[in-house]
PDB file of C-alpha atoms in Angstrom:
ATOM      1  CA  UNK M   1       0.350 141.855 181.282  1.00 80.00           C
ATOM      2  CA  UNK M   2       1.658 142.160 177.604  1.00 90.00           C
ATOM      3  CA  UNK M   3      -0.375 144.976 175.670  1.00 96.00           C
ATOM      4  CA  UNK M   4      -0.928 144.926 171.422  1.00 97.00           C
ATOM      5  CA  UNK M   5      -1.760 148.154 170.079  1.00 98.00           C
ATOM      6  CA  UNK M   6      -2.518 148.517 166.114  1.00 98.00           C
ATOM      7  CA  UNK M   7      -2.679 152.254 164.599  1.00 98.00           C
ATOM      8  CA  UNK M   8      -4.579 152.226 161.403  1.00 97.00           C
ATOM      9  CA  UNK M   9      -3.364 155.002 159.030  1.00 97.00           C
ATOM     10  CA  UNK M  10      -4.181 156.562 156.025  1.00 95.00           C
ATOM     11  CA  UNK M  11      -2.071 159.540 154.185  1.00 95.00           C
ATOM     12  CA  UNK M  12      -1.752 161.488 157.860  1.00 95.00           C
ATOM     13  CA  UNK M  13       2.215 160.307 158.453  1.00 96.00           C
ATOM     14  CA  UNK M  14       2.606 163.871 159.975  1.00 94.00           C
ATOM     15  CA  UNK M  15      -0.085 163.061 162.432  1.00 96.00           C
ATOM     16  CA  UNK M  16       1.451 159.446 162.808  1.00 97.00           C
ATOM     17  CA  UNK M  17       4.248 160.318 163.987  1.00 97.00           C
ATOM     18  CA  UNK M  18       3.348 162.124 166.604  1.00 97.00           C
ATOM     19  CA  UNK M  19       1.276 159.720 167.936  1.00 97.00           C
ATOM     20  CA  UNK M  20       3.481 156.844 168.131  1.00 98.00           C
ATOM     21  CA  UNK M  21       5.644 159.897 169.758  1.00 97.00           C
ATOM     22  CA  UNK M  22       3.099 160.274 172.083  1.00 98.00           C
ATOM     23  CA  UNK M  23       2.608 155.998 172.639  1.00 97.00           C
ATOM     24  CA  UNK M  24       6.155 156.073 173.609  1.00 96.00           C
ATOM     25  CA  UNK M  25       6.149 158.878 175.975  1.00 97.00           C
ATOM     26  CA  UNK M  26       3.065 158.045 177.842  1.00 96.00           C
ATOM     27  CA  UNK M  27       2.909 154.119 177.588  1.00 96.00           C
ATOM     28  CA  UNK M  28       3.836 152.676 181.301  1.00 95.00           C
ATOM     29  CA  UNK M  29       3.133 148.438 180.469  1.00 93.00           C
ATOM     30  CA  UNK M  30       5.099 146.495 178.065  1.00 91.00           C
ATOM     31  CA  UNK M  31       3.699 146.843 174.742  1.00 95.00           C
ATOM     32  CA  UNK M  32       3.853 145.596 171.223  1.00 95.00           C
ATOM     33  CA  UNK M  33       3.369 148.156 168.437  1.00 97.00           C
ATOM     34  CA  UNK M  34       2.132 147.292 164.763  1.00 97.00           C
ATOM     35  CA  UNK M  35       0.908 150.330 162.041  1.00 98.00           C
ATOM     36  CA  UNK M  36      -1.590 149.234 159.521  1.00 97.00           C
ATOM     37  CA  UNK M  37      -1.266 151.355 156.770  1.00 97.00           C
ATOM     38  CA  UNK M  38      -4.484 151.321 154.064  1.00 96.00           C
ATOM     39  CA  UNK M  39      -2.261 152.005 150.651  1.00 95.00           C
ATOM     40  CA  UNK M  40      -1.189 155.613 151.738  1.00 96.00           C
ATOM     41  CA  UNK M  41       0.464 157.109 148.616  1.00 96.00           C
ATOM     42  CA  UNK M  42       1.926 160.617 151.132  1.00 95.00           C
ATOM     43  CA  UNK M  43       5.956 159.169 152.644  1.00 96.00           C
ATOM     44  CA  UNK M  44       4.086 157.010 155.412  1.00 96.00           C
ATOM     45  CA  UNK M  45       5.938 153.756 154.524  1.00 96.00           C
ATOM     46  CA  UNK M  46       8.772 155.345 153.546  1.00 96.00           C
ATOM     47  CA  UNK M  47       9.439 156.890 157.022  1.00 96.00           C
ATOM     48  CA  UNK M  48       8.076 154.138 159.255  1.00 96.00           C
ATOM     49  CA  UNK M  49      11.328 152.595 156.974  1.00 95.00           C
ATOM     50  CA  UNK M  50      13.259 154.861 158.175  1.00 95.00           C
ATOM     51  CA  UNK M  51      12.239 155.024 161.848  1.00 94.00           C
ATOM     52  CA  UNK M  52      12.426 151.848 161.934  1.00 94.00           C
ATOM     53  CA  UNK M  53       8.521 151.487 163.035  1.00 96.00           C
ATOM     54  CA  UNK M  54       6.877 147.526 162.612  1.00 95.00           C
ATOM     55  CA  UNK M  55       3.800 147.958 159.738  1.00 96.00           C
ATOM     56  CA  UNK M  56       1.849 145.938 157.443  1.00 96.00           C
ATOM     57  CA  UNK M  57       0.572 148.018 154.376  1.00 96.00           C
ATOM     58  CA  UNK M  58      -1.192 146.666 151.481  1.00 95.00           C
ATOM     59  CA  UNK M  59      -4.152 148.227 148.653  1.00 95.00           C
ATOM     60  CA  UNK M  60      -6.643 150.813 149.857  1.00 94.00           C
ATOM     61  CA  UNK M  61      -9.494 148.516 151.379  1.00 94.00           C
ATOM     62  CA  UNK M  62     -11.119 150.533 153.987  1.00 92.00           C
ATOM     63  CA  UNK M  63     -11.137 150.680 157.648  1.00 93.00           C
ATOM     64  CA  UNK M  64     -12.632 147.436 158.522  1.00 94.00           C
ATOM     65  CA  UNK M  65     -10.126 145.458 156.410  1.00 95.00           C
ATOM     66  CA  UNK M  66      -7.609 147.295 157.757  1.00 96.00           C
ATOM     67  CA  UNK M  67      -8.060 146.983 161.024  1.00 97.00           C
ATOM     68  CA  UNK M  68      -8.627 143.428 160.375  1.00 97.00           C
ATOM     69  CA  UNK M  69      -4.675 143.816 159.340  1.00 97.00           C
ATOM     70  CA  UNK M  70      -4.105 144.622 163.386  1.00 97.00           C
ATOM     71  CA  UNK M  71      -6.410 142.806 164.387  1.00 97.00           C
ATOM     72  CA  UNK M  72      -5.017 139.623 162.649  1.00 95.00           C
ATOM     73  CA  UNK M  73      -0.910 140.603 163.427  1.00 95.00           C
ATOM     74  CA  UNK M  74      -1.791 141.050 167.490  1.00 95.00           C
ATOM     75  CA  UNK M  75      -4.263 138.024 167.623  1.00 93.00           C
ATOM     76  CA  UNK M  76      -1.486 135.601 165.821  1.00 90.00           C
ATOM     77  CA  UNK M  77       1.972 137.330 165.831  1.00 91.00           C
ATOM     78  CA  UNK M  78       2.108 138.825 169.334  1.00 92.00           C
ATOM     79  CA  UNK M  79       1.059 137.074 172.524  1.00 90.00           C
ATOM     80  CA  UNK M  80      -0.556 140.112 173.636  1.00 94.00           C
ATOM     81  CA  UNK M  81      -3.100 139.711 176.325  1.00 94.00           C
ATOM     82  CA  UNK M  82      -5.206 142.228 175.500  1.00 96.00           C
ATOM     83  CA  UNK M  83      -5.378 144.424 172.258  1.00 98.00           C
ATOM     84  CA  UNK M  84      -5.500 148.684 172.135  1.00 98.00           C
ATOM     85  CA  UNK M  85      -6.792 149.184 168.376  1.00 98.00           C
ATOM     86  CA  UNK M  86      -6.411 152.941 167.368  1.00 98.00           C
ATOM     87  CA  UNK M  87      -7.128 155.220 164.896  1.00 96.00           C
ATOM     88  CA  UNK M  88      -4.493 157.675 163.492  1.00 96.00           C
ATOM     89  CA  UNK M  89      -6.366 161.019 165.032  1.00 95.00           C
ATOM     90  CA  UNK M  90      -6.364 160.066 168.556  1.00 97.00           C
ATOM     91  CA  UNK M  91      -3.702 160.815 170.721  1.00 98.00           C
ATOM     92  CA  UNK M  92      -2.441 159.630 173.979  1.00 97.00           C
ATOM     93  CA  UNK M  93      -1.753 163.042 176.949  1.00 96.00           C
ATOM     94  CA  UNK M  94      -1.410 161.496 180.113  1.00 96.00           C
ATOM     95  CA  UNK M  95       0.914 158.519 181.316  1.00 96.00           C
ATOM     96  CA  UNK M  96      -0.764 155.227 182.311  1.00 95.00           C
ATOM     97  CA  UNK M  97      -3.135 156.236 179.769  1.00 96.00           C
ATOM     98  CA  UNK M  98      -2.520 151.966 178.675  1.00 97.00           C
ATOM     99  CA  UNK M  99      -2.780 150.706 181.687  1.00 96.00           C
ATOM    100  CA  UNK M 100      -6.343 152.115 182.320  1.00 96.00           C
ATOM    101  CA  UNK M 101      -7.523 150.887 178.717  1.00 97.00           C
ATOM    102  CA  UNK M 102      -5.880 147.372 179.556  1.00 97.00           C
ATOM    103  CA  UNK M 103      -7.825 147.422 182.861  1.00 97.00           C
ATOM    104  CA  UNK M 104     -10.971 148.152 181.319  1.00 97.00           C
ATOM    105  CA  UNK M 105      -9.956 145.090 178.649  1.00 97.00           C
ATOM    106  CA  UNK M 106      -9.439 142.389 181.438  1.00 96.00           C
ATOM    107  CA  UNK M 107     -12.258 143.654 183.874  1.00 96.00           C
ATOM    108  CA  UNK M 108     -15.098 144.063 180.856  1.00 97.00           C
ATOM    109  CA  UNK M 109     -13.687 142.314 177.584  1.00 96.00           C
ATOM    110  CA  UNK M 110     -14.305 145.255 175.587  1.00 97.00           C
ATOM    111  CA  UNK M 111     -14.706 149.159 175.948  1.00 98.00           C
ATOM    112  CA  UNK M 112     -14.749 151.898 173.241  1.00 97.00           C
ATOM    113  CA  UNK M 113     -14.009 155.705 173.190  1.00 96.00           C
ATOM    114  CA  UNK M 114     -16.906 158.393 173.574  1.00 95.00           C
ATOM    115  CA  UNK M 115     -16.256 161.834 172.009  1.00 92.00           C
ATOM    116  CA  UNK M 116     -16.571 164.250 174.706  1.00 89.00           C
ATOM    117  CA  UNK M 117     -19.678 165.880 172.742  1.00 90.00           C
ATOM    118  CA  UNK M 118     -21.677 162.738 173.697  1.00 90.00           C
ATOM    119  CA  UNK M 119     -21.163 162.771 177.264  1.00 90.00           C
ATOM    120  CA  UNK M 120     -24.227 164.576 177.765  1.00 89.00           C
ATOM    121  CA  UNK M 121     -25.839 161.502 176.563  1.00 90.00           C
ATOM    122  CA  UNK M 122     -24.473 158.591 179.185  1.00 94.00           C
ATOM    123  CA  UNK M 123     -27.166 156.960 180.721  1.00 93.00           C
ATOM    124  CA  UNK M 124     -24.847 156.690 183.573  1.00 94.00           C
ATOM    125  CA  UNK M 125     -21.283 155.999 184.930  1.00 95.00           C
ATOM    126  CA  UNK M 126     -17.530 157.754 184.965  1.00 94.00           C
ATOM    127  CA  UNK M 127     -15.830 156.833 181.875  1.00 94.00           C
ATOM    128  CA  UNK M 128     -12.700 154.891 183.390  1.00 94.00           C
ATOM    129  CA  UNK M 129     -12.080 151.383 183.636  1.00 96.00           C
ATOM    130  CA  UNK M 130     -13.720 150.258 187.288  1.00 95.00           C
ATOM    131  CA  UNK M 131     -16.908 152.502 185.750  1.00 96.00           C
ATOM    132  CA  UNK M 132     -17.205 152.736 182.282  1.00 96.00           C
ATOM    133  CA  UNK M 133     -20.013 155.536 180.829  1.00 96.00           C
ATOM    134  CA  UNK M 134     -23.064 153.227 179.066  1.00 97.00           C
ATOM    135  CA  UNK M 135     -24.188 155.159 176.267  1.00 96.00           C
ATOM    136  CA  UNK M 136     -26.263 154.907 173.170  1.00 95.00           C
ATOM    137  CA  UNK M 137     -23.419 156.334 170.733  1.00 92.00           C
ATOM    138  CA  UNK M 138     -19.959 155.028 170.678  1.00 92.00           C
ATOM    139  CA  UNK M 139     -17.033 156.317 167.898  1.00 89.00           C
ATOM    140  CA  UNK M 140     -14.174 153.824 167.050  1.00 90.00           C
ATOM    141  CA  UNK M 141     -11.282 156.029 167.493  1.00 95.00           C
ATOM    142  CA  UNK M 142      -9.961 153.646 169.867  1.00 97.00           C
ATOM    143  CA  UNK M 143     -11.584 150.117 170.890  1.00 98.00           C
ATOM    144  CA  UNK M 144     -10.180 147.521 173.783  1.00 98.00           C
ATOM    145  CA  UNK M 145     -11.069 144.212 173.718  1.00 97.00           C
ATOM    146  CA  UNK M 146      -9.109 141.075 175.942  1.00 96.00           C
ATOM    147  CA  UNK M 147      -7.796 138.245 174.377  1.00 93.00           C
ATOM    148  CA  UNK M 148     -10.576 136.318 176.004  1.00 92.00           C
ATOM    149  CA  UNK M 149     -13.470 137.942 174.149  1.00 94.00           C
ATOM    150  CA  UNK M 150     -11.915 137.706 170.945  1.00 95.00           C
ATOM    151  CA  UNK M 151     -12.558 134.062 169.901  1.00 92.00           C
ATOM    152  CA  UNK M 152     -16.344 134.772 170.070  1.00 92.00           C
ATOM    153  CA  UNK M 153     -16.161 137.910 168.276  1.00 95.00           C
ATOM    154  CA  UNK M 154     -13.288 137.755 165.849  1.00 94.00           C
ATOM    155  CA  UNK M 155     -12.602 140.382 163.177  1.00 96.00           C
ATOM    156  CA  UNK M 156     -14.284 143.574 161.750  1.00 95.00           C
ATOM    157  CA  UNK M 157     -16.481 142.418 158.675  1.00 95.00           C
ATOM    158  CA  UNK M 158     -14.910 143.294 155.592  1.00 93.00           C
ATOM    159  CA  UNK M 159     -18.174 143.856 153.821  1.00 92.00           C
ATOM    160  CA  UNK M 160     -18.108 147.113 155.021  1.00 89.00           C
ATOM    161  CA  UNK M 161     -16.725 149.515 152.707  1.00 80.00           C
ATOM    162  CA  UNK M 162     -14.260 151.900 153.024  1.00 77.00           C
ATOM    163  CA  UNK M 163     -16.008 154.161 155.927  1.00 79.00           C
ATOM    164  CA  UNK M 164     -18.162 154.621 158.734  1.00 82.00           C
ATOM    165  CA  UNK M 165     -20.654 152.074 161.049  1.00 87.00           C
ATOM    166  CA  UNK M 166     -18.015 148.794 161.191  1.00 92.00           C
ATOM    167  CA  UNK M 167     -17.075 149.838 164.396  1.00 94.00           C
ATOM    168  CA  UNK M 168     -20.703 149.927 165.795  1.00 94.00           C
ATOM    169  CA  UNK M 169     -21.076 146.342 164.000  1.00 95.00           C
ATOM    170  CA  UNK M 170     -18.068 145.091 165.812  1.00 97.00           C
ATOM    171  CA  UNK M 171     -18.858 146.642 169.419  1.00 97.00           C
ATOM    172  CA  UNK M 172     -22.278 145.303 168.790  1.00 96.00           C
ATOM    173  CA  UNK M 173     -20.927 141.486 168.552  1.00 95.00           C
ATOM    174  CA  UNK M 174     -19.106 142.283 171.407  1.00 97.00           C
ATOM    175  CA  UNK M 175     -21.952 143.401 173.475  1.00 96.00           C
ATOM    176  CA  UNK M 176     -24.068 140.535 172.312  1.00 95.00           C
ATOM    177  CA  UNK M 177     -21.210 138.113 173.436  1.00 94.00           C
ATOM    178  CA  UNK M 178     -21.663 139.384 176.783  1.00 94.00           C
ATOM    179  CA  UNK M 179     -18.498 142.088 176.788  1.00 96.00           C
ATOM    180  CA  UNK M 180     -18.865 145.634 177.197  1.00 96.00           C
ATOM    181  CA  UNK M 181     -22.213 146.525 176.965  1.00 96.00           C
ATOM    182  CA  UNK M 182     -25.861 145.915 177.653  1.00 96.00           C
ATOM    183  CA  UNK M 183     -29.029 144.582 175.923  1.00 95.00           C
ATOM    184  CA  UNK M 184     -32.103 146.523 176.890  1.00 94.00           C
ATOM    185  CA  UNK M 185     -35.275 145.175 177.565  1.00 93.00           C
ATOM    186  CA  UNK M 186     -36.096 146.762 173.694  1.00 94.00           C
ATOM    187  CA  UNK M 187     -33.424 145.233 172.709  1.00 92.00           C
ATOM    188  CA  UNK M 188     -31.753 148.259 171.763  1.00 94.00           C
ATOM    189  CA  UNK M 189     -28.056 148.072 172.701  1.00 95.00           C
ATOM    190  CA  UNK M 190     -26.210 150.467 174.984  1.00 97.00           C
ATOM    191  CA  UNK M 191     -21.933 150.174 175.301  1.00 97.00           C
ATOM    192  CA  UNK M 192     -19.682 150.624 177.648  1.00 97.00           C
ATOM    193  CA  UNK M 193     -17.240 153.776 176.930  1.00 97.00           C
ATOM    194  CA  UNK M 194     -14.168 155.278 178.309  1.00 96.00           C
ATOM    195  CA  UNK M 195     -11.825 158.714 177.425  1.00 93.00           C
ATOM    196  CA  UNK M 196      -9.229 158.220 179.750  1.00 93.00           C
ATOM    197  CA  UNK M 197      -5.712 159.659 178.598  1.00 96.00           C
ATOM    198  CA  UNK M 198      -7.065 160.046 175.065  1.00 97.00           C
ATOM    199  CA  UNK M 199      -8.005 163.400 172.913  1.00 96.00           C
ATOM    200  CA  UNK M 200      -9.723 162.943 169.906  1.00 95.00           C
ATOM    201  CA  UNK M 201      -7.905 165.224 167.207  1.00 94.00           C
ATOM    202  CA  UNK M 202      -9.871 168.048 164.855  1.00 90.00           C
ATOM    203  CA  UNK M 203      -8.010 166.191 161.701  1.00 86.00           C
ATOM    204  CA  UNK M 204     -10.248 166.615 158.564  1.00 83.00           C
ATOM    205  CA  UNK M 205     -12.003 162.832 158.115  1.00 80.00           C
ATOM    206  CA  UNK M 206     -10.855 161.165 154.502  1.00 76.00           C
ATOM    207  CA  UNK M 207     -14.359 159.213 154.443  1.00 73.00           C
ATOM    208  CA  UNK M 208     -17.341 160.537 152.495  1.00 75.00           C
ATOM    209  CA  UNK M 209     -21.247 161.257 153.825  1.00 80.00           C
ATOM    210  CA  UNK M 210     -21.966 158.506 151.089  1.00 81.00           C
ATOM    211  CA  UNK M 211     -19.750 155.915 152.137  1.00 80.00           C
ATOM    212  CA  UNK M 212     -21.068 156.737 155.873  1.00 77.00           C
ATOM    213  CA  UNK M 213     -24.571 155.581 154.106  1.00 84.00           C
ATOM    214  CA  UNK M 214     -23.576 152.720 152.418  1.00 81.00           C
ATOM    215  CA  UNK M 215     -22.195 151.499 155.168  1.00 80.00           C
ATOM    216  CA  UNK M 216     -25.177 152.686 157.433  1.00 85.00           C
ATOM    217  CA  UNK M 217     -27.373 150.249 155.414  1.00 88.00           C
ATOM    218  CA  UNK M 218     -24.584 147.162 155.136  1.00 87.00           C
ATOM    219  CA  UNK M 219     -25.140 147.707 159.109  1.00 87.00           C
ATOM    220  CA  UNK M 220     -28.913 146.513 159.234  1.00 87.00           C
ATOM    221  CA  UNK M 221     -28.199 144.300 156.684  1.00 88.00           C
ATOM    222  CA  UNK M 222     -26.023 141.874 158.713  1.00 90.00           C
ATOM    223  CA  UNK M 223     -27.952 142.717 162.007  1.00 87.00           C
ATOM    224  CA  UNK M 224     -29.101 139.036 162.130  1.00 87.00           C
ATOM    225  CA  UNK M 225     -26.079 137.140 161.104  1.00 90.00           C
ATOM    226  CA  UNK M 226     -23.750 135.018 163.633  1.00 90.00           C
ATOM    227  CA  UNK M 227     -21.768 137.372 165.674  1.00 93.00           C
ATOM    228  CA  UNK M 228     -18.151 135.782 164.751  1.00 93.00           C
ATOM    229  CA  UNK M 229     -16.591 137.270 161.890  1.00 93.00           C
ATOM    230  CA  UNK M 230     -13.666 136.045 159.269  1.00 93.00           C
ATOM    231  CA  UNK M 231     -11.310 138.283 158.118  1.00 94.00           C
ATOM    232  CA  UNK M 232     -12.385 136.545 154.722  1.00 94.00           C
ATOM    233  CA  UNK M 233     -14.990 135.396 152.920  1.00 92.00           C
ATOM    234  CA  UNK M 234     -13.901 133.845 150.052  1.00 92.00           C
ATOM    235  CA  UNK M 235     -10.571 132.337 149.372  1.00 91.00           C
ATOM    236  CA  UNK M 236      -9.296 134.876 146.730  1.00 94.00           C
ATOM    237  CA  UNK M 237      -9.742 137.543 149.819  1.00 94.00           C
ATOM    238  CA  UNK M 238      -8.096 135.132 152.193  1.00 92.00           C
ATOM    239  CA  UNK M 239      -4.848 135.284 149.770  1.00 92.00           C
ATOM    240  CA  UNK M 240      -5.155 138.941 149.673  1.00 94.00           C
ATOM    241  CA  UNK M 241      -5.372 139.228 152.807  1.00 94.00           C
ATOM    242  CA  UNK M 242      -2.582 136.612 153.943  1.00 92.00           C
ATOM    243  CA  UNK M 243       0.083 138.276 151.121  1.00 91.00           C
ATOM    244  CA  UNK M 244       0.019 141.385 152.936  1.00 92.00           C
ATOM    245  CA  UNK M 245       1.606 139.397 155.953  1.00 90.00           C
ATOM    246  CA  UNK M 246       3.847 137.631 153.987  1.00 86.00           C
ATOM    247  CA  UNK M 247       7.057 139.354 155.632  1.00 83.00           C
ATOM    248  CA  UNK M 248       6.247 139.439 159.333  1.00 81.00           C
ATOM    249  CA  UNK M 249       7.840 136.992 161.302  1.00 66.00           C
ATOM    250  CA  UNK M 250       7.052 133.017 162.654  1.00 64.00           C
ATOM    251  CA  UNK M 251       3.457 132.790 163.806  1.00 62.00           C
ATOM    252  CA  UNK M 252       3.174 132.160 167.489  1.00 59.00           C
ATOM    253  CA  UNK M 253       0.905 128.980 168.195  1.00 49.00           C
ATOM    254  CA  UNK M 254      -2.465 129.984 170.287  1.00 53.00           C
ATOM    255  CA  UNK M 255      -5.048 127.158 170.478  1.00 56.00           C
ATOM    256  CA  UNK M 256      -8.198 129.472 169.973  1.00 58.00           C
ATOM    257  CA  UNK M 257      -6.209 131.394 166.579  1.00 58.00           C
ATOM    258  CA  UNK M 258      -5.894 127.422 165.394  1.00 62.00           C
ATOM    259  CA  UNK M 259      -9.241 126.907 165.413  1.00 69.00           C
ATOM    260  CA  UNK M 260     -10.367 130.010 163.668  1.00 68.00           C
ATOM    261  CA  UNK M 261      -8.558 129.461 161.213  1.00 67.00           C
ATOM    262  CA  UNK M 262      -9.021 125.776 160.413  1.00 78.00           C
ATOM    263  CA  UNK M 263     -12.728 125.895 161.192  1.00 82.00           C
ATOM    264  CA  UNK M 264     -14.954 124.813 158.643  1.00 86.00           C
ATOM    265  CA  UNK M 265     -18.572 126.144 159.416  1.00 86.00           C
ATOM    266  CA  UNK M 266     -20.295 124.291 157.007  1.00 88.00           C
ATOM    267  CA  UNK M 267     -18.978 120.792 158.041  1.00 91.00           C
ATOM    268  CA  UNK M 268     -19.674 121.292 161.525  1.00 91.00           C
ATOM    269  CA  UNK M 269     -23.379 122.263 161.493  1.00 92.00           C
ATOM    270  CA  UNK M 270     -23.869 119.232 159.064  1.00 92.00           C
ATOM    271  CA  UNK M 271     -22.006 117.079 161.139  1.00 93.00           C
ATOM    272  CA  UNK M 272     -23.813 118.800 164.492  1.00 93.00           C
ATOM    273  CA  UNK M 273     -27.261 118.978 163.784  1.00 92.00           C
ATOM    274  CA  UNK M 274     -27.807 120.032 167.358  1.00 92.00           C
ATOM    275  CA  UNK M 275     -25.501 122.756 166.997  1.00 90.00           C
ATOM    276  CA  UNK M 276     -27.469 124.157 163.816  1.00 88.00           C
ATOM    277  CA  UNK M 277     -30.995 123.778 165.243  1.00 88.00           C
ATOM    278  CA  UNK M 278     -29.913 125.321 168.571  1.00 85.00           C
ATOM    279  CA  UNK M 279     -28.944 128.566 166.118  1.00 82.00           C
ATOM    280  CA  UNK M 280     -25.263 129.168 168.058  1.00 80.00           C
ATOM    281  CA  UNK M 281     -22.311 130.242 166.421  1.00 79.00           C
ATOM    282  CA  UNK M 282     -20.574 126.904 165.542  1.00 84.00           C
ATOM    283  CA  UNK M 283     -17.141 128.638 166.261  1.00 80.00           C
ATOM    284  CA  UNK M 284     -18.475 129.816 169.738  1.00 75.00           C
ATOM    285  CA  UNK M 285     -20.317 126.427 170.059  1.00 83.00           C
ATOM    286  CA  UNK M 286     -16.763 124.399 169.982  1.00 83.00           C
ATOM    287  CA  UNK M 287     -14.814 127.023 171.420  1.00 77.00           C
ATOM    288  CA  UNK M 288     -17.229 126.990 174.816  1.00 75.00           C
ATOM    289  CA  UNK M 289     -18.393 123.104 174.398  1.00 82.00           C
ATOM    290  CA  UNK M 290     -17.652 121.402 171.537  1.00 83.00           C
ATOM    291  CA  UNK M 291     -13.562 120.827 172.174  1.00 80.00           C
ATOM    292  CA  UNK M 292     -14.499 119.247 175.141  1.00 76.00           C
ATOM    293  CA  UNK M 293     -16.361 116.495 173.686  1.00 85.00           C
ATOM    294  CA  UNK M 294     -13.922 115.943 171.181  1.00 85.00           C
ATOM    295  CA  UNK M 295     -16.130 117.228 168.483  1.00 90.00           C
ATOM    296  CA  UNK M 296     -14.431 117.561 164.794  1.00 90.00           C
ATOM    297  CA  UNK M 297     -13.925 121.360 163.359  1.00 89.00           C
ATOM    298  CA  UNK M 298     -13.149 120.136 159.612  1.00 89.00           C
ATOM    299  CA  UNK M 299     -13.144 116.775 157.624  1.00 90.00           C
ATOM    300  CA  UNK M 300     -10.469 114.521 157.921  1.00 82.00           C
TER     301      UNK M 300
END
């Protein structure tokens, strides 16, 4: 079992350090490590240089773009089975502290962190991988999802801006997948959480209240859309996006990563009419059914 962890990072190299310190120390499986860095203008590249540390950096686009960075290096670079996708203010204090968030990856798909000041609020359960808490709030310090639930989900959506609510988007397409989560009878959604070898640190936030509600209202805005994500939406972004890879090595050949990114969406619902009036995902759709009959994902 082959772990991928991404640490996205923002002008906190002091606190960076110390947590891939702290990775090292405590990690017990084998592990791949890859630091996202949003445009940091402190020494952050400048000593991952010189510790030698794998990164991607690139312009200051947020946190759900950056992730996407991680995201996109672990899901195509690595052949992690499972991916550990961290923020830069949680650290890891007790060994196996991987092994019980790659449990709780392979047993439930995906599981996210709960601050300890929500705990009061579980509706029920331990908080560790064979019993997860389910709670109403969840905080995207730290977010496990398998390599299984990923082609349904995909990537954070980038039309959040710089801060706050695209974690709860992203855990919510999980949840709605089927991973991590439950759908209550009022439809309101509840998530499966976990703190196990991991302390949230008292590091001042470098979001804004008013980015928090932008982003609060991009969140009900895309409540209805299908639940797999690009990384892009246009294909200016997807060149942005792409160039800030340019330098990592060969590309390791997964089917499902193929598809994703040959699939054209808009081809395959007018080719599938069945697919469109059944209102699934068409990458889902093919993915679960539509390889199997030999469908096409993009004109020939």
């Amino acid at each position: 079992m082959k772990i991928g962890i991404a640490i996205t990072t923002f002008n906190r190299i002091e606190y960076l350090i110390e947590q891939i310190r702290l990775i090292q120390k405590f990690s017990l499986n084998e592990y791949e490590l890859i630091v996202c860095d949003d445009g940091s203008t402190d020494e952050t590249v400048d000593v991952l240089n010189r510790e030698k540390i794998n990164y991607i950096t690139g312009k200051n686009k947020g946190i759900a773009w950056n992730k996407n960075r991680g995201i996109y290096y672990l899901a195509n670079y690595t052949q992690a089975d499972m991916f550990i996708l961290l923020d830069d203010d949680i650290f890891p204090t007790m060994y196996g502290w991987d092994v019980e968030w790659a449990k709780a990856a392979q047993i439930h798909g995906h599981v996210t962190f709960v601050v300890p000041e929500w705990k009061d609020k579980l509706l029920y359960g331990d908080c560790n991988a064979q019993n997860p808490g389910i709670s109403p709030l969840i905080a995207g310090s730290c977010i496990t999802v398998s390599r299984e639930a990923f082609p349904l989900v995909g990537y954070m959506d980038n039309r959040f801006g710089r801060y706050g609510h695209e974690h709860t988007d992203y855990s919510t397409r999980y949840v709605k997948s089927g991973f991590g989560g439950i759908i209550r009878e009022d439809n309101s959604i509840v998530y499966a959480v976990m703190d196990s070898g991991l302390k949230l640190m008292p590091i001042p936030s470098t979001g804004s209240p008013e980015e928090a509600r932008n982003n609060e209202k991009t969140l009900n805005d895309l409540k209805e859309e299908p639940l797999f994500r690009s990384p892009w939406f246009s294909r200016n972004q997807k060149q942005e996006f792409l160039n800030d890879l340019k330098d990592k090595s060969q590309i390791v050949h997964l089917k499902e990563w193929d598809i994703i990114r040959e699939f054209d969406q808009d081809f395959y619902l007018e080719t599938y009419p069945d697919v469109k009036a059944a209102g699934i995902n068409p990458v889902q759709h093919y993915i679960l059914y539509g390889c199997k009959e030999n469908r096409k994902i993009k004109p020939e």
